[in-house]
PDB file of C-alpha atoms in Angstrom:
ATOM      1  CA  MET A  69     -41.280 -35.560   7.499  1.00 37.00           C
ATOM      2  CA  THR A  70     -40.009 -32.512   5.633  1.00 37.00           C
ATOM      3  CA  ASP A  71     -42.589 -29.977   4.456  1.00 36.00           C
ATOM      4  CA  HIS A  72     -42.577 -29.929   0.654  1.00 37.00           C
ATOM      5  CA  LYS A  73     -43.482 -27.229  -1.796  1.00 38.00           C
ATOM      6  CA  GLU A  74     -45.870 -28.461  -4.432  1.00 41.00           C
ATOM      7  CA  PRO A  75     -44.423 -28.187  -7.945  1.00 47.00           C
ATOM      8  CA  GLN A  76     -46.248 -26.420 -10.684  1.00 43.00           C
ATOM      9  CA  ASP A  77     -49.346 -27.892 -12.288  1.00 47.00           C
ATOM     10  CA  PRO A  78     -48.513 -31.336 -13.769  1.00 44.00           C
ATOM     11  CA  LYS A  79     -49.443 -30.185 -17.271  1.00 42.00           C
ATOM     12  CA  GLU A  80     -47.080 -27.226 -16.998  1.00 44.00           C
ATOM     13  CA  ALA A  81     -44.374 -29.322 -15.376  1.00 42.00           C
ATOM     14  CA  ALA A  82     -44.487 -31.815 -18.216  1.00 37.00           C
ATOM     15  CA  ASP A  83     -43.900 -29.047 -20.747  1.00 36.00           C
ATOM     16  CA  SER A  84     -41.273 -27.000 -18.905  1.00 38.00           C
ATOM     17  CA  PRO A  85     -37.526 -27.511 -19.384  1.00 34.00           C
ATOM     18  CA  VAL A  86     -35.501 -29.150 -16.635  1.00 38.00           C
ATOM     19  CA  THR A  87     -32.505 -26.978 -15.923  1.00 40.00           C
ATOM     20  CA  THR A  88     -29.115 -28.175 -14.824  1.00 45.00           C
ATOM     21  CA  ARG A  89     -26.197 -26.269 -13.373  1.00 50.00           C
ATOM     22  CA  ARG A  90     -23.814 -28.499 -15.313  1.00 53.00           C
ATOM     23  CA  GLY A  91     -22.969 -27.896 -18.946  1.00 53.00           C
ATOM     24  CA  VAL A  92     -23.483 -31.291 -20.611  1.00 52.00           C
ATOM     25  CA  ARG A  93     -26.861 -32.903 -20.051  1.00 55.00           C
ATOM     26  CA  SER A  94     -26.887 -36.709 -19.923  1.00 48.00           C
ATOM     27  CA  PHE A  95     -30.591 -37.088 -20.669  1.00 51.00           C
ATOM     28  CA  VAL A  96     -33.184 -35.975 -23.167  1.00 53.00           C
ATOM     29  CA  LEU A  97     -36.341 -34.572 -21.606  1.00 58.00           C
ATOM     30  CA  ARG A  98     -39.004 -36.618 -23.381  1.00 57.00           C
ATOM     31  CA  GLN A  99     -42.228 -34.735 -23.911  1.00 60.00           C
ATOM     32  CA  GLY A 100     -45.420 -36.528 -23.063  1.00 74.00           C
ATOM     33  CA  ARG A 101     -48.742 -36.049 -21.386  1.00 89.00           C
ATOM     34  CA  MET A 102     -49.770 -37.741 -18.205  1.00 94.00           C
ATOM     35  CA  THR A 103     -52.719 -40.060 -18.416  1.00 95.00           C
ATOM     36  CA  GLU A 104     -55.733 -39.020 -16.370  1.00 97.00           C
ATOM     37  CA  GLY A 105     -54.855 -41.662 -13.766  1.00 97.00           C
ATOM     38  CA  GLN A 106     -51.243 -40.463 -13.518  1.00 97.00           C
ATOM     39  CA  LYS A 107     -52.331 -36.837 -13.216  1.00 97.00           C
ATOM     40  CA  LYS A 108     -54.792 -37.602 -10.419  1.00 98.00           C
ATOM     41  CA  ALA A 109     -52.177 -39.668  -8.574  1.00 98.00           C
ATOM     42  CA  PHE A 110     -49.743 -36.763  -8.950  1.00 98.00           C
ATOM     43  CA  GLU A 111     -52.249 -34.287  -7.556  1.00 98.00           C
ATOM     44  CA  ARG A 112     -53.160 -36.527  -4.623  1.00 98.00           C
ATOM     45  CA  SER A 113     -49.765 -37.866  -3.646  1.00 98.00           C
ATOM     46  CA  TRP A 114     -46.994 -35.495  -4.697  1.00 98.00           C
ATOM     47  CA  PRO A 115     -47.357 -33.343  -1.530  1.00 98.00           C
ATOM     48  CA  LYS A 116     -46.641 -36.441   0.587  1.00 98.00           C
ATOM     49  CA  TYR A 117     -44.063 -38.325  -1.492  1.00 98.00           C
ATOM     50  CA  GLY A 118     -42.429 -35.560  -3.515  1.00 98.00           C
ATOM     51  CA  LEU A 119     -39.135 -33.896  -2.653  1.00 98.00           C
ATOM     52  CA  THR A 120     -37.916 -30.675  -4.262  1.00 98.00           C
ATOM     53  CA  ARG A 121     -34.683 -28.767  -4.740  1.00 97.00           C
ATOM     54  CA  GLU A 122     -36.134 -26.063  -2.509  1.00 96.00           C
ATOM     55  CA  ASP A 123     -36.214 -28.502   0.415  1.00 96.00           C
ATOM     56  CA  GLY A 124     -32.441 -28.206   0.487  1.00 97.00           C
ATOM     57  CA  MET A 125     -30.244 -30.786   2.180  1.00 98.00           C
ATOM     58  CA  ILE A 126     -32.552 -33.420   3.645  1.00 98.00           C
ATOM     59  CA  ASP A 127     -32.221 -35.593   6.727  1.00 98.00           C
ATOM     60  CA  PRO A 128     -33.361 -39.033   5.498  1.00 98.00           C
ATOM     61  CA  ARG A 129     -34.270 -40.080   9.049  1.00 97.00           C
ATOM     62  CA  GLU A 130     -36.637 -37.137   9.201  1.00 98.00           C
ATOM     63  CA  VAL A 131     -38.055 -37.768   5.726  1.00 98.00           C
ATOM     64  CA  PHE A 132     -38.815 -41.457   6.367  1.00 98.00           C
ATOM     65  CA  GLY A 133     -39.277 -41.324  10.119  1.00 98.00           C
ATOM     66  CA  ARG A 134     -36.683 -44.051  10.680  1.00 98.00           C
ATOM     67  CA  ASP A 135     -33.018 -44.913  10.131  1.00 97.00           C
ATOM     68  CA  ASN A 136     -32.973 -47.851   7.694  1.00 98.00           C
ATOM     69  CA  MET A 137     -31.029 -48.928   4.619  1.00 98.00           C
ATOM     70  CA  LEU A 138     -31.360 -46.112   2.083  1.00 98.00           C
ATOM     71  CA  ASN A 139     -31.357 -46.658  -1.700  1.00 98.00           C
ATOM     72  CA  LEU A 140     -31.233 -44.096  -4.503  1.00 98.00           C
ATOM     73  CA  GLU A 141     -32.357 -44.958  -8.038  1.00 98.00           C
ATOM     74  CA  ILE A 142     -31.386 -42.460 -10.729  1.00 98.00           C
ATOM     75  CA  GLY A 143     -33.718 -42.516 -13.741  1.00 96.00           C
ATOM     76  CA  PHE A 144     -36.532 -44.866 -12.697  1.00 96.00           C
ATOM     77  CA  GLY A 145     -38.476 -44.536 -15.962  1.00 94.00           C
ATOM     78  CA  MET A 146     -42.114 -45.476 -15.394  1.00 95.00           C
ATOM     79  CA  GLY A 147     -41.337 -46.640 -11.861  1.00 97.00           C
ATOM     80  CA  ARG A 148     -42.518 -50.256 -11.948  1.00 96.00           C
ATOM     81  CA  SER A 149     -39.116 -51.721 -11.024  1.00 96.00           C
ATOM     82  CA  LEU A 150     -38.618 -49.237  -8.193  1.00 98.00           C
ATOM     83  CA  ALA A 151     -42.073 -50.032  -6.846  1.00 98.00           C
ATOM     84  CA  ASP A 152     -41.285 -53.765  -7.083  1.00 98.00           C
ATOM     85  CA  MET A 153     -38.077 -53.303  -5.082  1.00 98.00           C
ATOM     86  CA  ALA A 154     -39.761 -51.142  -2.458  1.00 98.00           C
ATOM     87  CA  GLU A 155     -42.644 -53.588  -2.070  1.00 98.00           C
ATOM     88  CA  ALA A 156     -40.250 -56.544  -1.743  1.00 98.00           C
ATOM     89  CA  ALA A 157     -38.131 -54.771   0.900  1.00 98.00           C
ATOM     90  CA  PRO A 158     -40.428 -52.785   3.224  1.00 98.00           C
ATOM     91  CA  GLU A 159     -37.597 -52.634   5.767  1.00 98.00           C
ATOM     92  CA  GLN A 160     -35.580 -50.464   3.347  1.00 98.00           C
ATOM     93  CA  ASP A 161     -36.173 -46.915   2.101  1.00 99.00           C
ATOM     94  CA  PHE A 162     -35.970 -45.735  -1.520  1.00 99.00           C
ATOM     95  CA  ILE A 163     -35.506 -42.356  -3.186  1.00 99.00           C
ATOM     96  CA  GLY A 164     -36.200 -42.227  -6.928  1.00 98.00           C
ATOM     97  CA  VAL A 165     -35.094 -39.545  -9.385  1.00 98.00           C
ATOM     98  CA  GLU A 166     -36.847 -39.037 -12.729  1.00 97.00           C
ATOM     99  CA  VAL A 167     -37.368 -35.939 -14.902  1.00 95.00           C
ATOM    100  CA  HIS A 168     -40.089 -37.479 -17.109  1.00 94.00           C
ATOM    101  CA  GLN A 169     -43.374 -36.348 -15.560  1.00 95.00           C
ATOM    102  CA  PRO A 170     -45.549 -39.245 -16.799  1.00 96.00           C
ATOM    103  CA  GLY A 171     -43.049 -41.572 -15.115  1.00 97.00           C
ATOM    104  CA  VAL A 172     -43.399 -39.653 -11.869  1.00 98.00           C
ATOM    105  CA  GLY A 173     -47.183 -39.877 -12.117  1.00 98.00           C
ATOM    106  CA  ALA A 174     -46.974 -43.593 -12.895  1.00 98.00           C
ATOM    107  CA  LEU A 175     -44.781 -44.281  -9.845  1.00 98.00           C
ATOM    108  CA  LEU A 176     -47.098 -42.267  -7.610  1.00 98.00           C
ATOM    109  CA  LYS A 177     -49.987 -44.389  -8.836  1.00 98.00           C
ATOM    110  CA  GLU A 178     -47.969 -47.554  -8.067  1.00 98.00           C
ATOM    111  CA  ILE A 179     -47.268 -46.180  -4.577  1.00 98.00           C
ATOM    112  CA  GLU A 180     -50.977 -45.597  -4.011  1.00 98.00           C
ATOM    113  CA  ASP A 181     -52.088 -48.939  -5.444  1.00 98.00           C
ATOM    114  CA  ARG A 182     -49.540 -50.911  -3.405  1.00 98.00           C
ATOM    115  CA  GLY A 183     -49.770 -48.847  -0.223  1.00 98.00           C
ATOM    116  CA  LEU A 184     -46.027 -48.115  -0.179  1.00 98.00           C
ATOM    117  CA  GLU A 185     -44.669 -45.833   2.528  1.00 98.00           C
ATOM    118  CA  ASN A 186     -40.944 -46.316   1.876  1.00 98.00           C
ATOM    119  CA  VAL A 187     -40.568 -44.322  -1.377  1.00 98.00           C
ATOM    120  CA  ARG A 188     -39.878 -40.631  -2.021  1.00 98.00           C
ATOM    121  CA  ILE A 189     -39.373 -38.923  -5.393  1.00 98.00           C
ATOM    122  CA  TYR A 190     -37.337 -36.102  -6.907  1.00 98.00           C
ATOM    123  CA  SER A 191     -38.318 -34.803 -10.348  1.00 97.00           C
ATOM    124  CA  ILE A 192     -35.174 -32.778 -11.040  1.00 96.00           C
ATOM    125  CA  ASP A 193     -31.734 -33.372 -12.554  1.00 95.00           C
ATOM    126  CA  ALA A 194     -29.901 -36.078 -10.604  1.00 96.00           C
ATOM    127  CA  ASN A 195     -26.836 -33.816 -10.458  1.00 96.00           C
ATOM    128  CA  ASP A 196     -28.802 -31.365  -8.336  1.00 97.00           C
ATOM    129  CA  VAL A 197     -30.075 -34.151  -6.096  1.00 98.00           C
ATOM    130  CA  ILE A 198     -26.510 -35.320  -5.468  1.00 98.00           C
ATOM    131  CA  ASP A 199     -24.990 -31.869  -5.026  1.00 97.00           C
ATOM    132  CA  LEU A 200     -27.750 -29.997  -3.218  1.00 98.00           C
ATOM    133  CA  CYS A 201     -30.103 -32.453  -1.536  1.00 98.00           C
ATOM    134  CA  LEU A 202     -28.293 -35.462  -0.060  1.00 98.00           C
ATOM    135  CA  PRO A 203     -25.818 -35.356   2.834  1.00 98.00           C
ATOM    136  CA  ASP A 204     -22.515 -37.167   2.538  1.00 98.00           C
ATOM    137  CA  ALA A 205     -22.371 -40.878   3.436  1.00 98.00           C
ATOM    138  CA  CYS A 206     -26.164 -41.180   3.707  1.00 98.00           C
ATOM    139  CA  LEU A 207     -26.740 -43.855   1.042  1.00 98.00           C
ATOM    140  CA  ASP A 208     -26.297 -47.608   1.230  1.00 98.00           C
ATOM    141  CA  ARG A 209     -26.867 -48.186  -2.467  1.00 98.00           C
ATOM    142  CA  VAL A 210     -27.088 -46.138  -5.663  1.00 98.00           C
ATOM    143  CA  MET A 211     -28.693 -47.727  -8.719  1.00 98.00           C
ATOM    144  CA  VAL A 212     -28.449 -46.564 -12.332  1.00 98.00           C
ATOM    145  CA  PHE A 213     -30.279 -49.022 -14.557  1.00 96.00           C
ATOM    146  CA  PHE A 214     -30.276 -48.723 -18.363  1.00 93.00           C
ATOM    147  CA  PRO A 215     -29.274 -45.064 -18.700  1.00 93.00           C
ATOM    148  CA  ASP A 216     -29.310 -43.500 -22.162  1.00 92.00           C
ATOM    149  CA  PRO A 217     -26.338 -45.156 -23.939  1.00 90.00           C
ATOM    150  CA  TRP A 218     -25.689 -42.249 -26.303  1.00 77.00           C
ATOM    151  CA  HIS A 219     -24.470 -44.861 -28.734  1.00 77.00           C
ATOM    152  CA  LYS A 220     -22.950 -42.509 -31.331  1.00 82.00           C
ATOM    153  CA  LYS A 221     -19.272 -41.930 -30.588  1.00 81.00           C
ATOM    154  CA  LYS A 222     -19.617 -38.147 -30.880  1.00 86.00           C
ATOM    155  CA  HIS A 223     -22.217 -38.278 -28.080  1.00 68.00           C
ATOM    156  CA  HIS A 224     -20.238 -40.447 -25.642  1.00 88.00           C
ATOM    157  CA  LYS A 225     -19.360 -37.337 -23.626  1.00 89.00           C
ATOM    158  CA  ARG A 226     -23.053 -37.142 -22.685  1.00 85.00           C
ATOM    159  CA  ARG A 227     -23.042 -40.518 -20.963  1.00 95.00           C
ATOM    160  CA  LEU A 228     -23.947 -40.219 -17.305  1.00 95.00           C
ATOM    161  CA  ILE A 229     -21.304 -42.639 -16.056  1.00 97.00           C
ATOM    162  CA  GLN A 230     -18.109 -40.597 -16.104  1.00 97.00           C
ATOM    163  CA  HIS A 231     -15.265 -40.273 -13.595  1.00 97.00           C
ATOM    164  CA  GLU A 232     -16.438 -36.921 -12.215  1.00 97.00           C
ATOM    165  CA  PHE A 233     -20.025 -38.115 -11.701  1.00 97.00           C
ATOM    166  CA  VAL A 234     -18.894 -41.361 -10.057  1.00 98.00           C
ATOM    167  CA  GLN A 235     -16.729 -39.480  -7.578  1.00 98.00           C
ATOM    168  CA  ARG A 236     -19.617 -37.236  -6.543  1.00 98.00           C
ATOM    169  CA  VAL A 237     -21.776 -40.333  -6.048  1.00 98.00           C
ATOM    170  CA  ARG A 238     -18.995 -41.925  -4.007  1.00 98.00           C
ATOM    171  CA  HIS A 239     -19.168 -39.188  -1.387  1.00 98.00           C
ATOM    172  CA  LYS A 240     -22.899 -39.799  -0.908  1.00 98.00           C
ATOM    173  CA  LEU A 241     -22.356 -43.530  -0.289  1.00 98.00           C
ATOM    174  CA  ARG A 242     -21.284 -44.796   3.091  1.00 98.00           C
ATOM    175  CA  VAL A 243     -18.038 -46.788   3.115  1.00 98.00           C
ATOM    176  CA  GLY A 244     -19.052 -50.251   1.941  1.00 98.00           C
ATOM    177  CA  GLY A 245     -22.061 -48.891   0.069  1.00 98.00           C
ATOM    178  CA  ILE A 246     -22.820 -50.215  -3.413  1.00 98.00           C
ATOM    179  CA  LEU A 247     -22.983 -48.490  -6.796  1.00 98.00           C
ATOM    180  CA  HIS A 248     -25.025 -50.803  -9.046  1.00 98.00           C
ATOM    181  CA  LEU A 249     -25.024 -50.111 -12.790  1.00 98.00           C
ATOM    182  CA  ALA A 250     -26.800 -52.028 -15.550  1.00 96.00           C
ATOM    183  CA  THR A 251     -26.976 -51.607 -19.324  1.00 94.00           C
ATOM    184  CA  ASP A 252     -27.993 -53.574 -22.392  1.00 91.00           C
ATOM    185  CA  TRP A 253     -25.442 -51.823 -24.634  1.00 91.00           C
ATOM    186  CA  GLU A 254     -22.175 -53.753 -24.693  1.00 93.00           C
ATOM    187  CA  ASN A 255     -20.098 -50.707 -25.640  1.00 94.00           C
ATOM    188  CA  TYR A 256     -21.541 -48.759 -22.715  1.00 95.00           C
ATOM    189  CA  ALA A 257     -20.921 -51.749 -20.420  1.00 96.00           C
ATOM    190  CA  GLU A 258     -17.266 -51.687 -21.473  1.00 97.00           C
ATOM    191  CA  HIS A 259     -17.154 -47.936 -20.851  1.00 97.00           C
ATOM    192  CA  MET A 260     -18.758 -48.361 -17.403  1.00 98.00           C
ATOM    193  CA  LEU A 261     -16.310 -51.105 -16.448  1.00 98.00           C
ATOM    194  CA  GLU A 262     -13.353 -48.977 -17.524  1.00 97.00           C
ATOM    195  CA  VAL A 263     -14.598 -45.927 -15.619  1.00 98.00           C
ATOM    196  CA  MET A 264     -15.376 -47.863 -12.446  1.00 98.00           C
ATOM    197  CA  SER A 265     -12.139 -49.869 -12.506  1.00 98.00           C
ATOM    198  CA  GLU A 266     -10.162 -46.621 -12.659  1.00 97.00           C
ATOM    199  CA  SER A 267     -12.260 -44.757 -10.075  1.00 98.00           C
ATOM    200  CA  GLU A 268     -10.591 -43.875  -6.803  1.00 98.00           C
ATOM    201  CA  GLY A 269     -12.298 -45.250  -3.722  1.00 98.00           C
ATOM    202  CA  PHE A 270     -14.209 -48.069  -5.453  1.00 98.00           C
ATOM    203  CA  ALA A 271     -13.586 -51.807  -5.753  1.00 98.00           C
ATOM    204  CA  ASN A 272     -15.360 -54.420  -7.835  1.00 98.00           C
ATOM    205  CA  THR A 273     -17.486 -56.894  -5.892  1.00 98.00           C
ATOM    206  CA  GLN A 274     -16.302 -59.538  -8.372  1.00 98.00           C
ATOM    207  CA  GLU A 275     -12.856 -60.844  -7.509  1.00 93.00           C
ATOM    208  CA  THR A 276     -12.245 -61.562 -11.182  1.00 92.00           C
ATOM    209  CA  GLY A 277     -12.772 -57.859 -11.906  1.00 95.00           C
ATOM    210  CA  GLY A 278     -15.535 -58.290 -14.460  1.00 96.00           C
ATOM    211  CA  TYR A 279     -19.298 -58.026 -14.646  1.00 98.00           C
ATOM    212  CA  SER A 280     -21.648 -59.307 -11.956  1.00 98.00           C
ATOM    213  CA  PRO A 281     -24.526 -61.757 -12.197  1.00 96.00           C
ATOM    214  CA  ARG A 282     -27.862 -59.960 -11.941  1.00 95.00           C
ATOM    215  CA  PRO A 283     -28.740 -59.735  -8.235  1.00 96.00           C
ATOM    216  CA  ASP A 284     -32.091 -61.285  -7.360  1.00 96.00           C
ATOM    217  CA  ASP A 285     -33.356 -57.960  -6.021  1.00 96.00           C
ATOM    218  CA  ARG A 286     -32.977 -56.184  -9.373  1.00 97.00           C
ATOM    219  CA  PRO A 287     -36.300 -56.761 -11.131  1.00 95.00           C
ATOM    220  CA  ILE A 288     -36.254 -57.760 -14.790  1.00 92.00           C
ATOM    221  CA  THR A 289     -38.134 -55.102 -16.755  1.00 82.00           C
ATOM    222  CA  LYS A 290     -40.478 -55.740 -19.664  1.00 77.00           C
ATOM    223  CA  PHE A 291     -37.968 -53.961 -21.882  1.00 73.00           C
ATOM    224  CA  GLU A 292     -35.217 -56.265 -20.637  1.00 85.00           C
ATOM    225  CA  LYS A 293     -37.320 -59.395 -21.201  1.00 83.00           C
ATOM    226  CA  ARG A 294     -38.088 -58.252 -24.738  1.00 79.00           C
ATOM    227  CA  GLY A 295     -34.399 -57.678 -25.351  1.00 76.00           C
ATOM    228  CA  GLU A 296     -33.517 -61.129 -24.078  1.00 82.00           C
ATOM    229  CA  THR A 297     -35.911 -62.744 -26.549  1.00 83.00           C
ATOM    230  CA  LEU A 298     -34.083 -60.839 -29.306  1.00 81.00           C
ATOM    231  CA  GLY A 299     -30.733 -62.075 -28.065  1.00 83.00           C
ATOM    232  CA  HIS A 300     -29.621 -58.820 -26.463  1.00 83.00           C
ATOM    233  CA  GLY A 301     -27.215 -59.063 -23.552  1.00 93.00           C
ATOM    234  CA  VAL A 302     -27.479 -57.276 -20.203  1.00 94.00           C
ATOM    235  CA  TRP A 303     -24.457 -56.351 -18.104  1.00 96.00           C
ATOM    236  CA  ASP A 304     -24.539 -55.591 -14.362  1.00 97.00           C
ATOM    237  CA  LEU A 305     -21.674 -53.945 -12.487  1.00 98.00           C
ATOM    238  CA  LEU A 306     -21.516 -53.763  -8.684  1.00 98.00           C
ATOM    239  CA  PHE A 307     -18.758 -51.740  -7.066  1.00 98.00           C
ATOM    240  CA  TYR A 308     -18.462 -50.803  -3.395  1.00 98.00           C
ATOM    241  CA  ARG A 309     -16.956 -47.728  -1.748  1.00 98.00           C
ATOM    242  CA  THR A 310     -13.656 -48.506  -0.074  1.00 98.00           C
ATOM    243  CA  ASN A 311     -12.838 -45.124   1.455  1.00 97.00           C
TER     244      ASN A 311
END
């Protein structure tokens, strides 16, 4: 396993800005304090499960001690869904990316409570993870679930799913690897479908060229269940790398 540098104190980390080398940021860094339980989990478990920009380009086989199916989730929120997936598939490995420190602490607590050994975490901009930390063709699946929709038209340029981002993700997927997107904003779903349908090196898993049924291995979040009771739709898109 790679030796990791411990990040700054969780309290300081929660208050400090997350920098990005790219001009337009696709996320808002939500301020918030860790609970006492999240902070203690962070202090105990970050040295083992945390990955940093300073680690440089990782070798996933070295990080996990094996060569298994490797998943990347970008923006795991409070981490419950990622923990559910990792617990349900112990034969697979998972890397999660989240800039919100309470979410990182919450996932570390889930890892401890469930005894998970197949999860590692970055708490930096996903762009840096893709560009600086992951070797090409190392991922079997990339998941982006319910990213910020930036629903105002003037903010659409901030949406994460854009042609340039998708192409950088493509190079990190092995040929045949899956990019799985999900959103509960219909306009963003339409945008995602347009971007992916026009993206070089990707093909829709659906022969009809539309949205996909929710795969059984994507957990339904509390937020999603609440939305369903209010009549909100959810759209999944699964595209695979062709070359």
